[in-house]
XYZ file of N, CA and C in Angstrom:
549
model
N 0.868 -1.074 0.072
C -0.208 -0.236 0.345
C 0.947 1.665 -0.244
N 0.482 2.278 -0.872
C 1.481 3.035 -0.790
C 0.708 4.606 0.146
N -0.698 4.688 0.352
C -0.588 5.380 1.335
C -1.857 6.392 0.526
N -2.117 6.019 -0.798
C -2.642 6.558 -1.606
C -3.602 6.240 -2.588
N -4.655 6.750 -3.300
C -5.396 6.134 -4.075
C -5.608 5.031 -3.807
N -6.678 4.303 -2.839
C -6.632 3.240 -2.716
C -7.874 2.860 -2.951
N -7.863 1.510 -3.780
C -9.104 0.845 -4.273
C -10.306 0.632 -3.202
N -11.112 0.990 -3.665
C -12.889 1.306 -2.826
C -13.145 0.002 -2.990
N -12.585 -0.823 -3.808
C -13.477 -2.513 -4.186
C -14.496 -2.344 -5.434
N -14.852 -4.003 -5.815
C -15.306 -3.610 -7.378
C -16.907 -3.375 -7.089
N -17.163 -2.110 -7.831
C -18.426 -1.706 -7.769
C -19.458 -3.249 -8.221
N -19.331 -3.765 -8.836
C -20.471 -5.367 -9.087
C -20.385 -5.301 -7.231
N -20.382 -5.948 -5.924
C -20.043 -6.080 -4.971
C -21.056 -5.144 -4.043
N -21.549 -3.713 -4.716
C -22.201 -3.082 -4.130
C -23.899 -3.375 -4.545
N -24.738 -2.960 -3.429
C -25.474 -3.515 -3.547
C -26.157 -2.317 -4.115
N -26.219 -0.906 -4.204
C -26.431 -0.168 -5.079
C -26.597 -0.138 -6.378
N -25.395 -0.939 -6.711
C -24.942 -1.454 -8.681
C -26.228 -2.314 -8.540
N -25.992 -3.722 -7.891
C -26.444 -4.777 -8.273
C -28.427 -4.346 -8.170
N -28.976 -3.559 -7.666
C -30.022 -2.947 -8.003
C -30.563 -2.349 -9.222
N -29.558 -1.098 -9.401
C -29.524 -0.674 -10.570
C -29.263 -1.406 -11.825
N -28.978 -2.813 -11.683
C -28.750 -3.563 -13.038
C -30.152 -4.341 -12.688
N -30.592 -4.626 -11.911
C -32.200 -5.085 -11.917
C -32.658 -4.250 -12.221
N -32.836 -2.814 -11.846
C -33.394 -1.804 -12.767
C -33.339 -1.969 -13.952
N -32.255 -1.610 -14.707
C -32.321 -1.984 -15.913
C -33.018 -3.219 -16.220
N -32.918 -4.001 -15.993
C -32.913 -4.965 -17.068
C -34.270 -5.118 -17.089
N -35.316 -4.894 -15.990
C -36.283 -4.607 -15.734
C -37.415 -3.576 -16.787
N -36.822 -2.640 -16.588
C -36.908 -1.471 -17.710
C -36.954 -1.776 -19.420
N -35.601 -2.418 -19.345
C -35.681 -2.670 -20.765
C -36.686 -3.564 -20.908
N -37.021 -4.848 -20.259
C -38.247 -5.503 -20.838
C -39.494 -4.397 -20.660
N -39.954 -3.822 -19.635
C -40.920 -3.244 -19.967
C -40.857 -2.249 -21.196
N -40.023 -2.029 -21.206
C -40.009 -0.350 -22.567
C -40.540 -1.732 -23.530
N -39.709 -1.976 -24.222
C -39.768 -2.960 -24.939
C -41.255 -4.022 -25.381
N -41.881 -4.225 -24.065
C -43.199 -5.189 -24.089
C -44.674 -4.381 -23.948
N -44.215 -3.556 -23.377
C -45.740 -2.501 -23.287
C -45.845 -1.094 -23.138
N -44.811 -0.635 -24.290
C -44.405 0.728 -24.960
C -44.606 1.020 -26.096
N -45.461 1.533 -26.632
C -45.629 1.754 -28.247
C -44.766 1.604 -29.491
N -43.680 0.235 -30.124
C -42.806 0.678 -30.874
C -42.856 2.338 -31.961
N -41.668 2.621 -31.348
C -41.331 4.557 -32.280
C -41.884 5.517 -31.145
N -42.255 4.918 -30.129
C -42.827 5.955 -29.008
C -40.923 6.086 -28.232
N -40.938 7.473 -28.519
C -39.667 7.643 -28.060
C -39.664 7.758 -25.942
N -40.545 7.333 -25.569
C -40.378 6.908 -24.255
C -39.658 5.690 -24.125
N -39.497 4.834 -24.884
C -38.877 3.468 -25.021
C -37.401 3.629 -24.622
N -36.606 4.345 -25.494
C -35.019 5.267 -25.981
C -35.241 6.138 -24.047
N -36.082 6.926 -24.150
C -36.039 7.365 -22.839
C -35.563 6.676 -21.109
N -36.471 5.887 -21.278
C -36.504 4.866 -20.068
C -35.246 3.815 -19.922
N -34.726 3.496 -21.379
C -33.990 2.269 -21.100
C -32.487 3.486 -21.361
N -32.685 4.274 -21.692
C -31.218 5.631 -21.690
C -31.686 5.883 -20.097
N -31.931 6.336 -19.061
C -32.289 6.513 -17.528
C -31.583 5.718 -17.059
N -32.150 4.194 -16.931
C -32.114 3.247 -16.213
C -30.414 2.972 -16.541
N -29.974 2.908 -18.075
C -28.494 2.904 -18.376
C -27.638 3.457 -17.697
N -27.887 4.902 -17.750
C -26.823 6.040 -17.614
C -26.943 6.364 -15.919
N -28.390 5.685 -14.972
C -28.130 5.380 -13.781
C -26.731 4.233 -13.333
N -27.033 3.166 -14.162
C -26.050 1.565 -13.615
C -25.176 2.150 -14.534
N -24.447 3.162 -15.451
C -23.412 3.063 -15.653
C -22.598 4.458 -14.967
N -23.133 5.410 -14.650
C -22.393 6.365 -13.638
C -22.184 6.023 -12.049
N -22.880 4.806 -12.027
C -22.306 4.320 -10.000
C -21.152 3.498 -10.852
N -20.998 2.573 -12.075
C -19.769 2.004 -12.538
C -18.765 3.206 -12.667
N -19.051 4.796 -13.128
C -17.354 5.521 -13.408
C -17.715 5.990 -12.020
N -18.558 6.305 -10.850
C -18.171 6.977 -9.584
C -17.190 6.375 -9.207
N -17.944 5.092 -8.976
C -16.688 3.939 -8.333
C -15.362 3.751 -8.901
N -15.132 3.555 -10.631
C -13.978 4.056 -10.981
C -13.261 5.276 -10.855
N -13.941 6.105 -10.309
C -13.356 7.466 -10.437
C -13.219 8.059 -8.858
N -14.028 7.072 -7.399
C -12.908 7.384 -6.503
C -11.737 7.281 -6.612
N -11.061 6.694 -6.938
C -9.499 5.919 -7.058
C -8.586 7.469 -6.814
N -9.449 8.525 -8.186
C -8.252 9.447 -8.334
C -8.911 10.798 -8.395
N -10.285 10.929 -8.304
C -11.179 12.238 -7.585
C -12.158 12.099 -7.062
N -12.423 12.100 -5.489
C -13.868 12.614 -5.110
C -14.630 13.466 -5.638
N -14.367 14.717 -6.397
C -15.410 15.259 -6.992
C -16.090 14.405 -7.772
N -15.249 14.192 -8.642
C -16.141 13.492 -9.853
C -16.799 12.631 -9.515
N -16.192 11.312 -8.485
C -16.768 10.618 -7.557
C -18.368 11.090 -7.649
N -18.416 11.860 -6.331
C -19.856 12.815 -5.708
C -20.993 13.282 -7.365
N -20.281 13.675 -8.154
C -20.688 13.986 -9.237
C -21.363 12.687 -9.901
N -20.769 11.783 -10.010
C -20.830 10.737 -11.165
C -21.758 9.933 -10.130
N -21.878 10.191 -9.097
C -23.486 9.466 -7.622
C -24.646 10.388 -8.183
N -24.407 11.583 -8.154
C -25.556 12.712 -8.338
C -26.365 12.038 -9.460
N -25.753 12.189 -10.740
C -26.010 12.465 -11.855
C -26.626 10.736 -11.856
N -25.706 9.827 -11.177
C -26.872 8.329 -11.508
C -28.190 8.562 -10.438
N -28.111 9.284 -9.702
C -29.420 9.682 -9.196
C -30.497 10.293 -9.323
N -30.039 11.476 -10.823
C -30.483 12.318 -11.595
C -31.368 11.449 -12.789
N -30.604 10.200 -12.918
C -31.200 9.295 -13.845
C -32.474 8.553 -13.218
N -32.312 8.342 -11.647
C -32.782 7.053 -11.691
C -34.375 8.050 -10.938
N -34.419 9.454 -10.809
C -35.419 10.141 -10.879
C -35.975 10.594 -11.681
N -34.952 10.669 -13.290
C -35.980 10.694 -13.959
C -37.036 9.625 -14.447
N -36.293 8.206 -14.839
C -37.132 7.149 -14.317
C -37.817 6.850 -13.621
N -37.746 7.367 -12.789
C -39.264 7.284 -11.271
C -40.470 7.823 -12.007
N -40.258 9.222 -12.608
C -41.118 10.044 -13.069
C -41.589 9.137 -14.468
N -41.241 8.596 -15.820
C -41.766 8.025 -16.529
C -42.643 7.039 -16.373
N -42.104 6.297 -15.034
C -42.938 5.175 -14.424
C -44.696 5.445 -13.913
N -44.229 6.699 -13.083
C -45.529 7.108 -12.387
C -46.182 7.753 -13.597
N -45.442 8.605 -14.625
C -46.484 9.031 -15.678
C -47.099 7.497 -16.515
N -46.612 6.710 -16.770
C -47.175 5.285 -17.383
C -48.593 5.354 -16.310
N -48.278 4.845 -15.456
C -49.403 4.814 -14.276
C -50.246 5.937 -14.007
N -50.215 7.068 -14.400
C -51.175 8.289 -14.291
C -51.938 8.023 -15.426
N -51.260 8.387 -16.961
C -51.928 8.898 -18.009
C -52.829 7.354 -18.440
N -52.721 6.229 -18.115
C -53.121 5.142 -18.274
C -54.422 4.199 -17.420
N -54.313 5.117 -16.385
C -55.815 5.343 -15.507
C -55.258 4.020 -14.606
N -54.047 3.422 -14.341
C -53.459 2.359 -13.627
C -53.634 2.922 -12.045
N -53.039 1.720 -11.356
C -53.011 2.266 -9.753
C -51.945 2.281 -9.234
N -51.411 2.855 -8.170
C -50.334 2.676 -7.480
C -50.549 1.904 -6.685
N -49.267 1.019 -5.919
C -49.747 0.008 -4.636
C -50.288 0.796 -3.771
N -50.695 0.478 -2.889
C -51.111 0.993 -1.675
C -49.830 0.853 -0.711
N -49.160 1.497 0.412
C -48.771 1.679 1.037
C -48.572 0.503 1.585
N -49.128 -0.468 2.749
C -48.941 -1.823 2.757
C -48.707 -2.786 2.003
N -48.688 -2.934 0.554
C -48.027 -3.799 -0.459
C -46.596 -3.197 -0.666
N -46.509 -2.096 -0.830
C -44.940 -1.464 -0.702
C -44.710 -0.957 -0.013
N -44.275 -1.737 1.064
C -43.736 -2.162 2.521
C -43.370 -3.706 2.087
N -44.130 -4.379 2.017
C -43.543 -5.390 1.919
C -43.233 -6.297 0.474
N -43.139 -5.490 -0.185
C -42.508 -5.707 -1.726
C -40.951 -5.101 -1.392
N -40.919 -3.639 -0.992
C -39.909 -3.074 -0.119
C -39.476 -3.871 0.237
N -39.578 -5.091 1.406
C -38.707 -5.871 2.248
C -38.504 -7.275 1.234
N -39.201 -7.775 0.271
C -38.604 -8.658 -0.581
C -37.966 -8.035 -1.514
N -37.483 -6.868 -2.161
C -36.641 -6.681 -2.611
C -35.316 -6.275 -2.077
N -35.711 -6.067 -0.387
C -34.335 -5.576 0.153
C -33.327 -7.030 0.277
N -34.413 -8.249 -0.230
C -33.221 -9.140 -0.014
C -33.076 -9.847 -1.655
N -33.833 -9.552 -2.127
C -33.590 -9.759 -3.841
C -33.273 -8.648 -4.913
N -31.097 -8.876 -4.781
C -30.578 -8.125 -5.492
C -29.919 -8.801 -6.717
N -31.079 -10.440 -7.582
C -30.532 -10.737 -8.671
C -31.008 -10.450 -9.660
N -30.572 -9.946 -10.750
C -31.344 -9.211 -11.883
C -31.727 -10.716 -12.550
N -31.418 -11.427 -12.884
C -31.351 -13.293 -13.361
C -33.148 -13.644 -12.663
N -32.720 -13.110 -11.256
C -34.123 -13.467 -10.573
C -35.458 -12.892 -11.259
N -35.233 -11.333 -11.709
C -36.704 -10.566 -11.802
C -36.706 -10.676 -13.086
N -35.080 -10.987 -14.127
C -35.955 -11.225 -15.529
C -37.187 -12.414 -15.611
N -36.104 -13.323 -14.496
C -38.032 -14.377 -14.473
C -39.643 -14.140 -14.176
N -39.222 -13.391 -13.552
C -40.580 -13.282 -12.457
C -41.195 -12.169 -13.133
N -40.545 -10.745 -14.025
C -41.460 -9.960 -14.760
C -42.114 -10.858 -15.897
N -41.963 -11.716 -16.585
C -42.532 -12.212 -17.699
C -43.967 -12.646 -17.380
N -43.809 -13.243 -16.134
C -45.334 -13.202 -16.101
C -46.278 -12.652 -15.593
N -45.780 -11.266 -15.279
C -46.226 -9.885 -14.649
C -46.770 -9.487 -15.973
N -48.521 -8.201 -15.570
C -49.180 -7.200 -15.912
C -48.232 -5.932 -16.042
N -48.563 -4.931 -17.257
C -47.612 -3.929 -17.135
C -47.830 -3.160 -15.497
N -48.905 -2.942 -14.773
C -49.045 -1.991 -13.691
C -47.888 -2.788 -12.877
N -48.046 -4.454 -12.741
C -47.331 -5.058 -11.430
C -46.064 -4.813 -11.584
N -45.564 -4.517 -12.697
C -44.322 -4.299 -12.994
C -43.497 -2.687 -12.931
N -44.500 -1.801 -13.049
C -44.300 -0.662 -13.147
C -44.268 -0.440 -11.822
N -44.680 -0.940 -11.061
C -45.140 -0.914 -9.467
C -43.736 -1.572 -8.560
N -43.373 -2.412 -9.373
C -42.331 -2.956 -8.687
C -41.216 -2.173 -9.071
N -41.095 -1.433 -9.905
C -39.661 -0.582 -10.159
C -39.776 0.334 -9.897
N -41.381 1.282 -9.267
C -40.924 2.098 -8.418
C -40.651 1.786 -7.168
N -40.908 0.699 -6.487
C -40.066 0.522 -5.254
C -39.224 0.260 -5.043
N -38.867 -0.234 -5.959
C -36.895 -0.468 -6.370
C -36.469 0.892 -6.554
N -36.707 1.566 -7.221
C -36.282 2.575 -7.631
C -36.400 3.594 -6.745
N -36.959 3.636 -5.489
C -37.108 4.160 -4.839
C -36.167 3.696 -3.511
N -35.854 2.055 -3.181
C -35.039 2.116 -2.963
C -33.651 2.501 -3.404
N -33.601 2.619 -4.908
C -32.363 2.711 -5.393
C -31.878 4.015 -5.112
N -32.412 5.026 -5.257
C -32.275 6.773 -4.192
C -32.182 7.115 -3.204
N -32.740 5.813 -2.228
C -31.966 5.875 -0.636
C -30.532 5.403 -0.856
N -30.598 3.803 -1.737
C -29.081 3.756 -1.595
C -28.335 5.490 -2.023
N -28.112 5.350 -3.210
C -27.601 6.723 -3.316
C -27.504 7.368 -2.491
N -28.121 8.788 -1.936
C -28.188 9.312 -0.923
C -27.022 8.769 -0.676
N -27.176 7.856 0.279
C -27.020 7.150 1.959
C -24.932 7.300 0.374
N -24.852 6.879 -0.491
C -23.678 6.146 -1.118
C -22.648 7.981 -1.276
N -23.480 9.015 -1.608
C -23.486 10.413 -1.507
C -22.825 10.813 -0.309
N -23.350 10.719 0.771
C -23.421 11.057 1.913
C -21.714 10.591 2.483
N -21.878 9.148 1.821
C -20.467 8.166 2.264
C -19.415 9.389 1.427
N -19.648 9.345 0.762
C -18.318 10.095 -0.289
C -18.600 11.199 0.183
N -19.162 12.159 0.669
C -18.544 13.436 1.091
C -18.265 13.423 2.395
N -18.935 12.694 3.597
C -17.986 12.399 4.387
C -16.400 11.628 4.529
N -15.901 11.177 3.539
C -14.894 10.698 2.996
C -14.173 11.437 2.749
N -14.273 12.806 1.684
C -13.653 13.920 1.339
C -13.322 14.854 2.579
N -14.581 14.354 3.388
C -14.334 15.575 4.497
C -12.911 15.446 5.633
N -13.213 13.973 5.726
C -12.514 13.618 6.278
C -10.717 12.976 5.547
N -10.475 13.114 4.887
C -9.316 12.703 3.647
C -8.973 13.561 2.806
N -10.061 14.585 2.354
C -9.428 15.451 1.453
C -9.431 14.571 -0.026
N -8.729 15.844 -0.835
C -9.041 14.828 -2.241
C -7.898 13.904 -2.451
N -7.356 13.946 -3.950
C -5.588 13.257 -4.291
C -5.054 13.980 -4.015
N -4.574 15.066 -3.657
C -3.598 15.771 -3.572
C -3.199 15.907 -2.226
N -4.298 15.720 -1.481
C -4.195 16.087 -0.483
C -3.596 14.659 0.392
N -4.888 13.455 -0.165
C -3.646 12.251 0.018
C -2.434 12.036 -0.178
N -2.238 12.473 -1.531
C -0.419 12.113 -1.569
C 0.649 13.320 -1.593
N 0.313 14.261 -1.131
C 0.838 14.922 0.200
C 0.926 14.574 1.371
N 0.315 13.967 1.878
C 0.395 12.657 3.433
C 1.334 11.846 2.923
N 1.093 10.669 1.935
C 2.211 9.820 1.498
C 3.125 10.749 1.443
N 4.177 11.397 0.670
C 5.345 11.795 0.295
C 5.675 12.396 2.445
N 4.814 12.680 2.451
C 5.114 13.013 4.031
C 5.902 12.037 4.837
N 4.661 11.445 4.608
C 5.252 9.701 5.596
C 5.989 8.759 5.029
N 6.744 9.049 4.018
C 7.341 8.509 3.142
C 8.968 8.683 3.671
N 8.865 10.317 3.514
C 9.874 10.631 4.026
C 10.344 10.833 5.623
N 9.506 10.773 6.293
C 9.638 10.970 7.166
C 10.059 9.690 7.890
N 9.778 8.502 7.460
C 9.915 6.937 7.250
C 10.874 6.617 6.641
N 11.828 7.549 5.640
C 13.021 6.903 4.926
C 14.049 7.804 5.346
N 14.154 9.162 5.744
C 15.264 10.259 5.770
C 15.082 10.657 7.309
N 14.248 10.257 8.038
C 14.459 10.630 9.426
C 13.594 12.110 9.760
N 13.662 12.896 11.025
C 12.496 13.319 11.207
C 13.438 14.580 11.080
């Protein structure tokens, strides 16, 4: 270990990433199955889901060299999922579908906390209707937004505690000098 630019681990192990992947897979299926061919919303929803997922990857990679970029990219991911949430809510509203009642949302939220495997969701959504899938994704996006807020807060706290890359490099260089050349 050199004292700076420490790896924060593989983004694939982050629950926030796993959930983002589930949301992307569900949204891809949903948009192609339930939206009319040629509807621009198909691309909008898929791109918002993809952007959210990809910005988690990019933010995680950037965390090694730029806390500022890490925080910005996690915020872009959050904004993308906010946009996708609005698309699902619009779908429900304009088609006179119903949002799930709070007690059902609570049960599904607990279920989704325990299940973050995209293959699992890809298998179960094939037997569900559009209203169910939209509500499932709304529930998952709300979880994702919560997780992203926590991730952003953690990145900010890490910045306040350790500073940016230049500060870490300076500390590492000073430590190296003290250890190798005396005080």
